[in-house]
mmCIF file of C-alpha atoms in Angstrom:
data_model
loop_
_atom_site.group_PDB
_atom_site.id
_atom_site.type_symbol
_atom_site.label_atom_id
_atom_site.label_comp_id
_atom_site.label_asym_id
_atom_site.label_seq_id
_atom_site.Cartn_x
_atom_site.Cartn_y
_atom_site.Cartn_z
ATOM 1 C CA MET A 1 138.614 58.114 110.390
ATOM 2 C CA ARG A 2 136.881 61.388 111.161
ATOM 3 C CA SER A 3 133.173 61.481 111.783
ATOM 4 C CA PRO A 4 131.149 63.175 108.996
ATOM 5 C CA VAL A 5 128.731 64.361 111.666
ATOM 6 C CA ARG A 6 131.519 66.145 113.444
ATOM 7 C CA ASP A 7 132.714 67.730 110.213
ATOM 8 C CA LEU A 8 129.208 68.942 109.468
ATOM 9 C CA ALA A 9 128.884 70.483 112.910
ATOM 10 C CA GLN A 10 132.171 72.325 112.537
ATOM 11 C CA LYS A 11 131.436 73.618 109.025
ATOM 12 C CA ASP A 12 128.014 74.802 110.088
ATOM 13 C CA ASP A 13 129.393 77.840 111.870
ATOM 14 C CA GLU A 14 132.299 78.982 109.751
ATOM 15 C CA GLU A 15 130.693 82.417 109.540
ATOM 16 C CA SER A 16 130.827 82.932 113.320
ATOM 17 C CA THR A 17 133.540 83.118 115.955
ATOM 18 C CA ASP A 18 131.858 80.375 117.923
ATOM 19 C CA ARG A 19 134.360 77.618 117.247
ATOM 20 C CA THR A 20 134.437 77.032 120.998
ATOM 21 C CA PRO A 21 132.162 78.279 123.754
ATOM 22 C CA LEU A 22 134.874 80.757 124.833
ATOM 23 C CA LEU A 23 136.058 83.809 122.989
ATOM 24 C CA PRO A 24 139.102 83.402 120.736
ATOM 25 C CA GLY A 25 142.250 83.283 122.831
ATOM 26 C CA ALA A 26 140.411 82.719 126.087
ATOM 27 C CA PRO A 27 142.135 80.313 128.479
ATOM 28 C CA GLN A 28 140.433 76.975 129.049
ATOM 29 C CA ALA A 29 141.316 75.511 132.429
ATOM 30 C CA GLU A 30 140.884 71.827 133.136
ATOM 31 C CA ALA A 31 137.429 71.175 134.551
ATOM 32 C CA ALA A 32 137.162 70.933 138.320
ATOM 33 C CA PRO A 33 135.617 67.667 139.584
ATOM 34 C CA ALA A 34 131.828 67.716 139.689
ATOM 35 C CA CYS A 35 131.401 65.516 142.753
ATOM 36 C CA CYS A 36 130.665 67.564 145.890
ATOM 37 C CA SER A 37 131.490 70.766 144.010
ATOM 38 C CA ALA A 38 129.885 74.092 144.893
ATOM 39 C CA ARG A 39 128.441 74.572 141.412
ATOM 40 C CA TYR A 40 126.715 71.166 141.378
ATOM 41 C CA ASN A 41 125.513 71.692 144.936
ATOM 42 C CA LEU A 42 123.933 74.902 143.629
ATOM 43 C CA ALA A 43 122.311 72.949 140.771
ATOM 44 C CA ILE A 44 120.858 70.365 143.165
ATOM 45 C CA LEU A 45 119.553 73.008 145.568
ATOM 46 C CA ALA A 46 118.061 74.911 142.629
ATOM 47 C CA PHE A 47 116.462 71.655 141.464
ATOM 48 C CA PHE A 48 114.698 71.242 144.805
ATOM 49 C CA GLY A 49 113.845 74.925 144.821
ATOM 50 C CA PHE A 50 111.970 74.657 141.524
ATOM 51 C CA PHE A 51 110.507 71.369 142.729
ATOM 52 C CA ILE A 52 108.978 73.212 145.695
ATOM 53 C CA VAL A 53 107.849 76.213 143.631
ATOM 54 C CA TYR A 54 105.830 73.998 141.308
ATOM 55 C CA ALA A 55 104.680 71.728 144.121
ATOM 56 C CA LEU A 56 103.213 74.766 145.858
ATOM 57 C CA ARG A 57 101.330 75.668 142.691
ATOM 58 C CA VAL A 58 99.924 72.180 142.234
ATOM 59 C CA ASN A 59 98.972 71.586 145.853
ATOM 60 C CA LEU A 60 97.049 74.856 145.855
ATOM 61 C CA SER A 61 94.946 73.580 142.956
ATOM 62 C CA VAL A 62 94.353 70.203 144.626
ATOM 63 C CA ALA A 63 93.633 71.573 148.087
ATOM 64 C CA LEU A 64 91.337 74.245 146.663
ATOM 65 C CA VAL A 65 88.982 71.585 145.343
ATOM 66 C CA ASP A 66 88.776 69.910 148.757
ATOM 67 C CA MET A 67 88.511 73.277 150.457
ATOM 68 C CA VAL A 68 85.532 74.318 148.328
ATOM 69 C CA ASP A 69 83.851 70.925 148.720
ATOM 70 C CA SER A 70 84.050 71.136 152.512
ATOM 71 C CA ASN A 71 82.257 74.482 152.459
ATOM 72 C CA THR A 72 79.661 73.743 149.791
ATOM 73 C CA THR A 73 76.009 73.136 150.465
ATOM 74 C CA LEU A 74 74.117 70.124 149.170
ATOM 75 C CA GLU A 75 72.313 72.341 146.692
ATOM 76 C CA ASP A 76 75.625 73.594 145.349
ATOM 77 C CA ASN A 77 76.829 70.037 144.959
ATOM 78 C CA ARG A 78 73.815 69.152 142.844
ATOM 79 C CA THR A 79 74.515 72.180 140.668
ATOM 80 C CA SER A 80 78.137 71.188 140.129
ATOM 81 C CA LYS A 81 77.133 67.641 139.158
ATOM 82 C CA ALA A 82 74.859 69.047 136.492
ATOM 83 C CA CYS A 83 77.907 70.185 134.533
ATOM 84 C CA PRO A 84 80.433 67.345 134.832
ATOM 85 C CA GLU A 85 81.798 67.945 131.357
ATOM 86 C CA HIS A 86 83.492 71.152 132.485
ATOM 87 C CA SER A 87 85.736 69.461 135.023
ATOM 88 C CA SER A 88 89.268 68.797 133.903
ATOM 89 C CA PRO A 89 92.565 67.490 135.208
ATOM 90 C CA ILE A 90 94.909 69.901 136.924
ATOM 91 C CA LYS A 91 97.391 71.494 134.597
ATOM 92 C CA VAL A 92 100.468 73.477 135.521
ATOM 93 C CA HIS A 93 102.311 75.529 132.944
ATOM 94 C CA HIS A 94 106.036 75.752 132.454
ATOM 95 C CA ASN A 95 108.126 78.907 132.848
ATOM 96 C CA GLN A 96 105.361 81.028 134.338
ATOM 97 C CA THR A 97 106.726 81.648 137.826
ATOM 98 C CA GLY A 98 107.560 85.323 137.593
ATOM 99 C CA VAL A 99 111.028 86.161 138.850
ATOM 100 C CA THR A 100 112.353 82.696 139.705
ATOM 101 C CA PHE A 101 113.673 81.709 136.284
ATOM 102 C CA PRO A 102 115.299 85.087 135.471
ATOM 103 C CA ALA A 103 116.825 85.175 138.968
ATOM 104 C CA MET A 104 118.307 81.702 138.476
ATOM 105 C CA HIS A 105 119.618 82.683 135.052
ATOM 106 C CA ALA A 106 121.337 85.672 136.654
ATOM 107 C CA MET A 107 123.003 83.429 139.232
ATOM 108 C CA TRP A 108 124.194 80.935 136.648
ATOM 109 C CA SER A 109 125.843 83.753 134.696
ATOM 110 C CA SER A 110 128.446 83.806 137.489
ATOM 111 C CA TRP A 111 128.494 80.097 138.301
ATOM 112 C CA ALA A 112 128.129 78.035 135.118
ATOM 113 C CA PRO A 113 131.305 77.378 133.075
ATOM 114 C CA PRO A 114 130.425 77.581 129.363
ATOM 115 C CA LEU A 115 131.018 73.875 128.751
ATOM 116 C CA GLU A 116 128.774 72.882 131.655
ATOM 117 C CA ARG A 117 125.838 75.248 131.128
ATOM 118 C CA SER A 118 123.512 72.706 129.598
ATOM 119 C CA LYS A 119 124.102 70.192 132.390
ATOM 120 C CA LEU A 120 123.798 72.635 135.260
ATOM 121 C CA LEU A 121 120.759 74.510 133.986
ATOM 122 C CA SER A 122 118.884 71.406 132.886
ATOM 123 C CA ILE A 123 119.389 69.886 136.335
ATOM 124 C CA SER A 124 118.154 73.084 137.969
ATOM 125 C CA TYR A 125 115.013 73.597 135.908
ATOM 126 C CA ALA A 126 114.050 69.918 135.732
ATOM 127 C CA GLY A 127 112.879 70.240 139.324
ATOM 128 C CA ALA A 128 109.796 72.045 138.055
ATOM 129 C CA GLN A 129 108.644 69.014 136.086
ATOM 130 C CA LEU A 130 109.312 66.523 138.873
ATOM 131 C CA GLY A 131 107.597 68.801 141.366
ATOM 132 C CA THR A 132 104.447 68.588 139.274
ATOM 133 C CA VAL A 133 104.675 64.817 138.932
ATOM 134 C CA ILE A 134 105.110 64.099 142.637
ATOM 135 C CA SER A 135 103.047 66.821 144.295
ATOM 136 C CA LEU A 136 99.893 66.077 142.289
ATOM 137 C CA PRO A 137 99.251 62.577 143.724
ATOM 138 C CA LEU A 138 100.886 63.390 147.078
ATOM 139 C CA SER A 139 98.572 66.346 147.654
ATOM 140 C CA GLY A 140 95.592 64.158 146.832
ATOM 141 C CA ILE A 141 96.740 61.511 149.314
ATOM 142 C CA ILE A 142 97.170 64.099 152.073
ATOM 143 C CA CYS A 143 93.723 65.539 151.392
ATOM 144 C CA TYR A 144 92.141 62.089 151.412
ATOM 145 C CA TYR A 145 93.744 60.644 154.543
ATOM 146 C CA MET A 146 94.201 63.815 156.578
ATOM 147 C CA ASN A 147 92.844 67.240 155.729
ATOM 148 C CA TRP A 148 93.395 69.857 153.038
ATOM 149 C CA THR A 149 95.099 72.163 155.563
ATOM 150 C CA TYR A 150 97.925 69.655 156.031
ATOM 151 C CA VAL A 151 98.822 70.067 152.347
ATOM 152 C CA PHE A 152 99.897 73.624 153.068
ATOM 153 C CA TYR A 153 101.558 72.684 156.368
ATOM 154 C CA PHE A 154 103.618 69.929 154.750
ATOM 155 C CA PHE A 155 104.822 71.740 151.646
ATOM 156 C CA GLY A 156 105.206 74.996 153.568
ATOM 157 C CA ALA A 157 107.501 73.302 156.084
ATOM 158 C CA VAL A 158 109.527 71.731 153.266
ATOM 159 C CA GLY A 159 109.833 75.134 151.620
ATOM 160 C CA ILE A 160 111.076 76.764 154.837
ATOM 161 C CA PHE A 161 113.626 73.990 155.331
ATOM 162 C CA TRP A 162 114.861 74.461 151.757
ATOM 163 C CA PHE A 163 115.094 78.224 152.279
ATOM 164 C CA LEU A 164 117.316 77.768 155.321
ATOM 165 C CA LEU A 165 119.621 75.449 153.343
ATOM 166 C CA TRP A 166 119.713 77.927 150.460
ATOM 167 C CA ILE A 167 120.696 80.821 152.735
ATOM 168 C CA TRP A 168 123.351 78.712 154.448
ATOM 169 C CA LEU A 169 124.926 76.979 151.450
ATOM 170 C CA VAL A 170 124.500 79.314 148.464
ATOM 171 C CA SER A 171 126.345 82.495 147.507
ATOM 172 C CA ASP A 172 125.732 84.867 144.612
ATOM 173 C CA THR A 173 129.191 84.367 143.121
ATOM 174 C CA PRO A 174 132.124 81.960 143.521
ATOM 175 C CA GLU A 175 134.189 84.808 145.022
ATOM 176 C CA THR A 176 131.842 85.150 147.985
ATOM 177 C CA HIS A 177 131.302 81.420 148.584
ATOM 178 C CA LYS A 178 132.864 80.302 151.877
ATOM 179 C CA ARG A 179 133.232 76.585 151.199
ATOM 180 C CA ILE A 180 134.268 76.443 147.535
ATOM 181 C CA SER A 181 137.688 74.976 146.812
ATOM 182 C CA ARG A 182 140.354 77.264 145.429
ATOM 183 C CA TYR A 183 140.742 75.056 142.351
ATOM 184 C CA GLU A 184 137.027 75.126 141.520
ATOM 185 C CA LYS A 185 136.861 78.868 142.064
ATOM 186 C CA GLU A 186 139.768 79.466 139.678
ATOM 187 C CA TYR A 187 138.244 77.080 137.152
ATOM 188 C CA ILE A 188 134.904 78.922 137.117
ATOM 189 C CA LEU A 189 136.415 82.405 137.102
ATOM 190 C CA SER A 190 138.929 81.629 134.362
ATOM 191 C CA SER A 191 136.260 80.069 132.143
ATOM 192 C CA LEU A 192 134.075 83.184 132.461
ATOM 193 C CA ARG A 193 136.804 85.831 132.512
ATOM 194 C CA ASN A 194 136.297 86.954 128.917
ATOM 195 C CA GLN A 195 132.512 86.561 128.925
ATOM 196 C CA LEU A 196 131.339 88.953 131.641
ATOM 197 C CA SER A 197 130.955 92.698 131.355
ATOM 198 C CA SER A 198 132.229 95.170 133.956
ATOM 199 C CA GLN A 199 129.594 97.722 132.969
ATOM 200 C CA LYS A 200 127.160 98.586 135.762
ATOM 201 C CA SER A 201 124.569 100.156 133.457
ATOM 202 C CA VAL A 202 122.347 97.982 131.275
ATOM 203 C CA PRO A 203 122.788 98.573 127.505
ATOM 204 C CA TRP A 204 119.069 98.690 126.786
ATOM 205 C CA VAL A 205 119.257 100.028 123.233
ATOM 206 C CA PRO A 206 121.736 97.384 121.971
ATOM 207 C CA ILE A 207 119.747 94.706 123.778
ATOM 208 C CA LEU A 208 116.501 95.684 122.084
ATOM 209 C CA LYS A 209 118.253 95.918 118.704
ATOM 210 C CA SER A 210 119.866 92.499 119.054
ATOM 211 C CA LEU A 211 118.596 90.056 116.425
ATOM 212 C CA PRO A 212 119.874 86.997 118.366
ATOM 213 C CA LEU A 213 117.705 88.094 121.302
ATOM 214 C CA TRP A 214 114.641 88.376 119.088
ATOM 215 C CA ALA A 215 115.430 84.936 117.705
ATOM 216 C CA ILE A 216 115.073 83.616 121.267
ATOM 217 C CA VAL A 217 111.870 85.650 121.725
ATOM 218 C CA VAL A 218 110.309 84.117 118.608
ATOM 219 C CA ALA A 219 111.398 80.610 119.599
ATOM 220 C CA HIS A 220 110.143 81.015 123.174
ATOM 221 C CA PHE A 221 106.810 82.406 121.987
ATOM 222 C CA SER A 222 106.390 79.616 119.441
ATOM 223 C CA TYR A 223 107.368 76.860 121.846
ATOM 224 C CA ASN A 224 104.924 78.067 124.475
ATOM 225 C CA TRP A 225 102.115 78.247 121.929
ATOM 226 C CA THR A 226 102.498 74.540 121.201
ATOM 227 C CA PHE A 227 103.121 73.778 124.865
ATOM 228 C CA TYR A 228 99.831 75.378 125.875
ATOM 229 C CA THR A 229 98.044 73.615 123.038
ATOM 230 C CA LEU A 230 99.439 70.250 124.139
ATOM 231 C CA LEU A 231 98.770 70.547 127.848
ATOM 232 C CA THR A 232 95.503 72.499 127.887
ATOM 233 C CA LEU A 233 93.719 72.192 124.552
ATOM 234 C CA LEU A 234 94.653 68.620 123.639
ATOM 235 C CA PRO A 235 93.122 67.271 126.885
ATOM 236 C CA THR A 236 89.984 69.242 125.986
ATOM 237 C CA TYR A 237 89.992 67.603 122.566
ATOM 238 C CA MET A 238 90.376 64.202 124.200
ATOM 239 C CA LYS A 239 87.465 64.944 126.494
ATOM 240 C CA GLU A 240 85.048 66.519 124.017
ATOM 241 C CA ILE A 241 85.858 64.553 120.869
ATOM 242 C CA LEU A 242 87.339 61.246 122.055
ATOM 243 C CA ARG A 243 85.033 61.057 125.108
ATOM 244 C CA PHE A 244 87.989 60.100 127.265
ATOM 245 C CA ASN A 245 87.203 59.399 130.938
ATOM 246 C CA VAL A 246 88.181 62.412 133.048
ATOM 247 C CA GLN A 247 89.398 60.322 135.989
ATOM 248 C CA GLU A 248 91.677 58.276 133.753
ATOM 249 C CA ASN A 249 92.931 61.513 132.221
ATOM 250 C CA GLY A 250 93.829 62.706 135.692
ATOM 251 C CA LEU A 251 95.757 59.517 136.474
ATOM 252 C CA LEU A 252 97.779 59.789 133.274
ATOM 253 C CA SER A 253 98.259 63.555 133.356
ATOM 254 C CA SER A 254 101.632 63.244 135.091
ATOM 255 C CA LEU A 255 103.189 61.221 132.244
ATOM 256 C CA PRO A 256 104.021 64.233 130.026
ATOM 257 C CA TYR A 257 105.782 65.983 132.916
ATOM 258 C CA LEU A 258 107.702 62.829 133.804
ATOM 259 C CA GLY A 259 108.853 62.438 130.211
ATOM 260 C CA SER A 260 109.859 66.086 130.006
ATOM 261 C CA TRP A 261 111.833 65.811 133.269
ATOM 262 C CA LEU A 262 113.768 62.788 132.027
ATOM 263 C CA CYS A 263 114.470 64.391 128.653
ATOM 264 C CA MET A 264 115.713 67.624 130.237
ATOM 265 C CA ILE A 265 118.237 65.769 132.396
ATOM 266 C CA LEU A 266 119.527 63.591 129.544
ATOM 267 C CA SER A 267 119.581 66.341 126.911
ATOM 268 C CA GLY A 268 121.657 68.578 129.181
ATOM 269 C CA GLN A 269 124.284 65.860 129.505
ATOM 270 C CA ALA A 270 124.228 65.159 125.772
ATOM 271 C CA ALA A 271 124.484 68.823 124.767
ATOM 272 C CA ASP A 272 127.602 69.504 126.818
ATOM 273 C CA ASN A 273 129.205 66.232 125.711
ATOM 274 C CA LEU A 274 128.739 67.268 122.079
ATOM 275 C CA ARG A 275 130.443 70.572 122.811
ATOM 276 C CA ALA A 276 133.276 69.292 124.998
ATOM 277 C CA LYS A 277 134.130 65.912 123.441
ATOM 278 C CA TRP A 278 132.933 66.221 119.841
ATOM 279 C CA ASN A 279 133.902 69.864 119.386
ATOM 280 C CA PHE A 280 130.427 70.896 118.237
ATOM 281 C CA SER A 281 130.024 74.654 118.341
ATOM 282 C CA THR A 282 127.626 76.177 120.868
ATOM 283 C CA LEU A 283 125.382 77.509 118.110
ATOM 284 C CA CYS A 284 125.221 74.139 116.362
ATOM 285 C CA VAL A 285 124.147 72.412 119.588
ATOM 286 C CA ARG A 286 121.526 75.065 120.360
ATOM 287 C CA ARG A 287 120.137 74.729 116.823
ATOM 288 C CA ILE A 288 119.968 70.933 116.892
ATOM 289 C CA PHE A 289 118.274 70.723 120.266
ATOM 290 C CA SER A 290 115.822 73.523 119.454
ATOM 291 C CA LEU A 291 114.855 71.884 116.162
ATOM 292 C CA ILE A 292 114.231 68.531 117.844
ATOM 293 C CA GLY A 293 112.383 70.132 120.745
ATOM 294 C CA MET A 294 110.107 72.216 118.530
ATOM 295 C CA ILE A 295 109.520 70.313 115.295
ATOM 296 C CA GLY A 296 109.078 66.987 117.105
ATOM 297 C CA PRO A 297 106.090 68.187 119.184
ATOM 298 C CA ALA A 298 104.633 69.890 116.105
ATOM 299 C CA VAL A 299 104.614 66.598 114.185
ATOM 300 C CA PHE A 300 102.875 64.675 116.961
ATOM 301 C CA LEU A 301 100.423 67.509 117.527
ATOM 302 C CA VAL A 302 99.285 67.352 113.903
ATOM 303 C CA ALA A 303 99.144 63.557 114.148
ATOM 304 C CA ALA A 304 96.796 63.890 117.132
ATOM 305 C CA GLY A 305 94.119 65.159 114.781
ATOM 306 C CA PHE A 306 94.153 61.911 112.778
ATOM 307 C CA ILE A 307 94.001 59.280 115.504
ATOM 308 C CA GLY A 308 90.289 58.601 115.243
ATOM 309 C CA CYS A 309 88.828 57.630 118.611
ATOM 310 C CA ASP A 310 91.929 56.001 120.045
ATOM 311 C CA TYR A 311 92.428 57.886 123.328
ATOM 312 C CA SER A 312 95.405 55.712 124.316
ATOM 313 C CA LEU A 313 97.207 56.909 121.195
ATOM 314 C CA ALA A 314 96.307 60.489 122.111
ATOM 315 C CA VAL A 315 97.928 60.031 125.521
ATOM 316 C CA ALA A 316 100.995 58.516 123.840
ATOM 317 C CA PHE A 317 101.284 61.439 121.404
ATOM 318 C CA LEU A 318 100.873 63.949 124.228
ATOM 319 C CA THR A 319 103.585 62.246 126.274
ATOM 320 C CA ILE A 320 106.004 61.930 123.339
ATOM 321 C CA SER A 321 105.448 65.542 122.318
ATOM 322 C CA THR A 322 106.117 67.020 125.747
ATOM 323 C CA THR A 323 109.060 64.677 126.207
ATOM 324 C CA LEU A 324 110.648 65.910 122.976
ATOM 325 C CA GLY A 325 109.965 69.465 124.111
ATOM 326 C CA GLY A 326 112.477 68.833 126.890
ATOM 327 C CA PHE A 327 115.265 69.141 124.308
ATOM 328 C CA CYS A 328 114.615 72.880 124.222
ATOM 329 C CA SER A 329 116.012 73.159 127.739
ATOM 330 C CA SER A 330 119.433 72.773 126.123
ATOM 331 C CA GLY A 331 118.446 74.797 123.064
ATOM 332 C CA PHE A 332 117.049 78.313 122.932
ATOM 333 C CA SER A 333 115.992 78.183 126.602
ATOM 334 C CA ILE A 334 119.526 78.782 127.851
ATOM 335 C CA ASN A 335 120.834 80.699 124.843
ATOM 336 C CA HIS A 336 120.531 83.911 126.877
ATOM 337 C CA LEU A 337 123.644 82.820 128.776
ATOM 338 C CA ASP A 338 125.504 82.202 125.525
ATOM 339 C CA ILE A 339 124.941 85.624 123.980
ATOM 340 C CA ALA A 340 125.039 87.827 127.092
ATOM 341 C CA PRO A 341 125.800 86.045 130.380
ATOM 342 C CA SER A 342 126.045 89.337 132.291
ATOM 343 C CA TYR A 343 122.467 90.211 131.340
ATOM 344 C CA ALA A 344 120.984 86.715 131.113
ATOM 345 C CA GLY A 345 118.366 87.380 133.794
ATOM 346 C CA ILE A 346 117.165 90.511 132.005
ATOM 347 C CA LEU A 347 117.042 88.727 128.652
ATOM 348 C CA LEU A 348 115.011 85.863 130.067
ATOM 349 C CA GLY A 349 112.643 88.370 131.628
ATOM 350 C CA ILE A 350 112.117 89.916 128.181
ATOM 351 C CA THR A 351 111.624 86.625 126.326
ATOM 352 C CA ASN A 352 109.415 85.177 129.066
ATOM 353 C CA THR A 353 107.162 88.231 128.891
ATOM 354 C CA PHE A 354 106.433 87.547 125.232
ATOM 355 C CA ALA A 355 106.145 83.827 125.962
ATOM 356 C CA THR A 356 103.176 84.417 128.259
ATOM 357 C CA ILE A 357 101.083 85.779 125.388
ATOM 358 C CA PRO A 358 100.186 82.339 123.953
ATOM 359 C CA GLY A 359 98.671 81.403 127.299
ATOM 360 C CA MET A 360 96.245 84.307 126.972
ATOM 361 C CA VAL A 361 95.636 84.302 123.234
ATOM 362 C CA GLY A 362 95.865 80.607 122.310
ATOM 363 C CA PRO A 363 92.790 79.316 124.165
ATOM 364 C CA VAL A 364 90.679 82.234 122.890
ATOM 365 C CA ILE A 365 91.642 81.546 119.285
ATOM 366 C CA ALA A 366 91.072 77.823 119.742
ATOM 367 C CA LYS A 367 87.612 78.477 121.158
ATOM 368 C CA SER A 368 86.694 80.713 118.229
ATOM 369 C CA LEU A 369 87.904 78.084 115.748
ATOM 370 C CA THR A 370 85.877 75.236 117.271
ATOM 371 C CA PRO A 371 82.260 76.495 117.480
ATOM 372 C CA GLU A 372 80.849 73.108 116.437
ATOM 373 C CA ASN A 373 83.537 71.081 118.193
ATOM 374 C CA THR A 374 84.235 68.889 115.175
ATOM 375 C CA VAL A 375 87.369 66.941 114.342
ATOM 376 C CA GLY A 376 88.032 69.164 111.336
ATOM 377 C CA GLU A 377 87.913 72.297 113.456
ATOM 378 C CA TRP A 378 90.329 70.837 115.966
ATOM 379 C CA GLN A 379 92.689 69.810 113.186
ATOM 380 C CA THR A 380 92.875 73.493 112.219
ATOM 381 C CA VAL A 381 93.830 74.379 115.792
ATOM 382 C CA PHE A 382 96.599 71.780 115.742
ATOM 383 C CA TYR A 383 97.815 72.924 112.305
ATOM 384 C CA ILE A 384 98.155 76.520 113.506
ATOM 385 C CA ALA A 385 100.137 75.499 116.584
ATOM 386 C CA ALA A 386 102.412 73.261 114.520
ATOM 387 C CA VAL A 387 103.089 75.964 111.915
ATOM 388 C CA ILE A 388 103.918 78.507 114.615
ATOM 389 C CA ASN A 389 106.318 76.067 116.259
ATOM 390 C CA VAL A 390 108.071 75.197 113.000
ATOM 391 C CA PHE A 391 108.363 78.894 112.151
ATOM 392 C CA GLY A 392 109.947 79.588 115.545
ATOM 393 C CA ALA A 393 112.429 76.746 115.093
ATOM 394 C CA ILE A 394 113.443 77.992 111.635
ATOM 395 C CA PHE A 395 113.702 81.604 112.779
ATOM 396 C CA PHE A 396 115.978 80.660 115.667
ATOM 397 C CA THR A 397 118.086 78.454 113.391
ATOM 398 C CA LEU A 398 118.602 81.334 110.964
ATOM 399 C CA PHE A 399 119.195 84.206 113.377
ATOM 400 C CA GLY A 400 120.301 82.661 116.677
ATOM 401 C CA LYS A 401 123.911 83.010 117.822
ATOM 402 C CA GLY A 402 126.130 81.036 120.153
ATOM 403 C CA GLU A 403 128.860 83.537 121.010
ATOM 404 C CA VAL A 404 128.860 86.484 123.419
ATOM 405 C CA GLN A 405 127.583 89.583 121.642
ATOM 406 C CA SER A 406 129.755 92.689 121.438
ATOM 407 C CA TRP A 407 127.243 94.869 123.303
ATOM 408 C CA ALA A 408 127.487 92.463 126.247
ATOM 409 C CA LEU A 409 131.279 92.834 126.369
ATOM 410 C CA ASN A 410 131.939 96.520 126.876
ATOM 411 C CA ASP A 411 135.207 95.570 128.566
ATOM 412 C CA HIS A 412 136.600 92.400 127.006
ATOM 413 C CA HIS A 413 139.035 91.852 129.829
ATOM 414 C CA GLY A 414 136.887 93.084 132.663
ATOM 415 C CA HIS A 415 135.627 90.861 135.401
ATOM 416 C CA ARG A 416 132.467 91.407 137.357
ATOM 417 C CA HIS A 417 132.675 91.402 141.157
#
């Protein structure tokens, strides 16, 4: 008996050519083993790379506090204690590390077979979340038992060690990798043969006119608006309205990142299994995971405005919301590689540029909407974020695509070297 869910997934995309992740007629070689493979070694090294990138961001914030305290006069200390309400737990924002994410996207355009993209990219980028979770308490321990300078020595040494491994073990493409097996190389190259462009020039005009790209832009912008609201403004709401203890907030602040890390890893596995084993189209999978990862947080964000004075429920809602947001790592977040793998790094650079706007505009708008700091005013802030997120999810569902766009395939049979 056939599964009605599978039938629904297949009927969902009858208007597109995205019946499979490859172009029609493209050869599909049997997958090379994952264990000890070059592509999964790249994913693991990228995981630790993003782990270190975010660890360096967090330890700077932690060490800076200790650094300032060690050079502050007694009078300054009395001044700082006069305004305890303005202290807050350390927060690190996702996808705001300049060139690292676009650069990794560009590498995966040559390394990630279409049916393994969700797994490989989710493994890679999940390092950012775990780096936040681990480095926050570890930096505090180093500062407490040793000295703030050792925070930089420790993580700096780890970063140098990782860099040496990266230079030694990683190559830009499978063709230039010295230790990849011939079978894995052929598997990767054959799976991408009809997806990469041989054009050296970037088709800027078609890129900027591409509606699927703007669908990702809208989704990325909307997701980040809610993300910033959850991880910066909701803790403020907990502190100002719920009178939640700041120290307890700091101890629990790693839970949302831990949940997001776990969800990213699991959702990547689930997304590719749906595509490979259940024959779900790429677009259908991207839609499903984007809807869950955007509408889910919106629901719990609105619910946060009706929890009364229960701060434990606020922490639970914050954790659940950011955990559900991890589904987007297998949704719109990697859709750049679906529609234009040859230009995925450029596309992510474009979408990430727009996605930084909520970080600048959101807090300003929230501040203007909460002059009296009442529950009703904060509910309005949460409503706005939820509406924006739902709009982004719907927009991506309507206009997103899962197949390689024609402007990204100037030469359908070309192969990039």
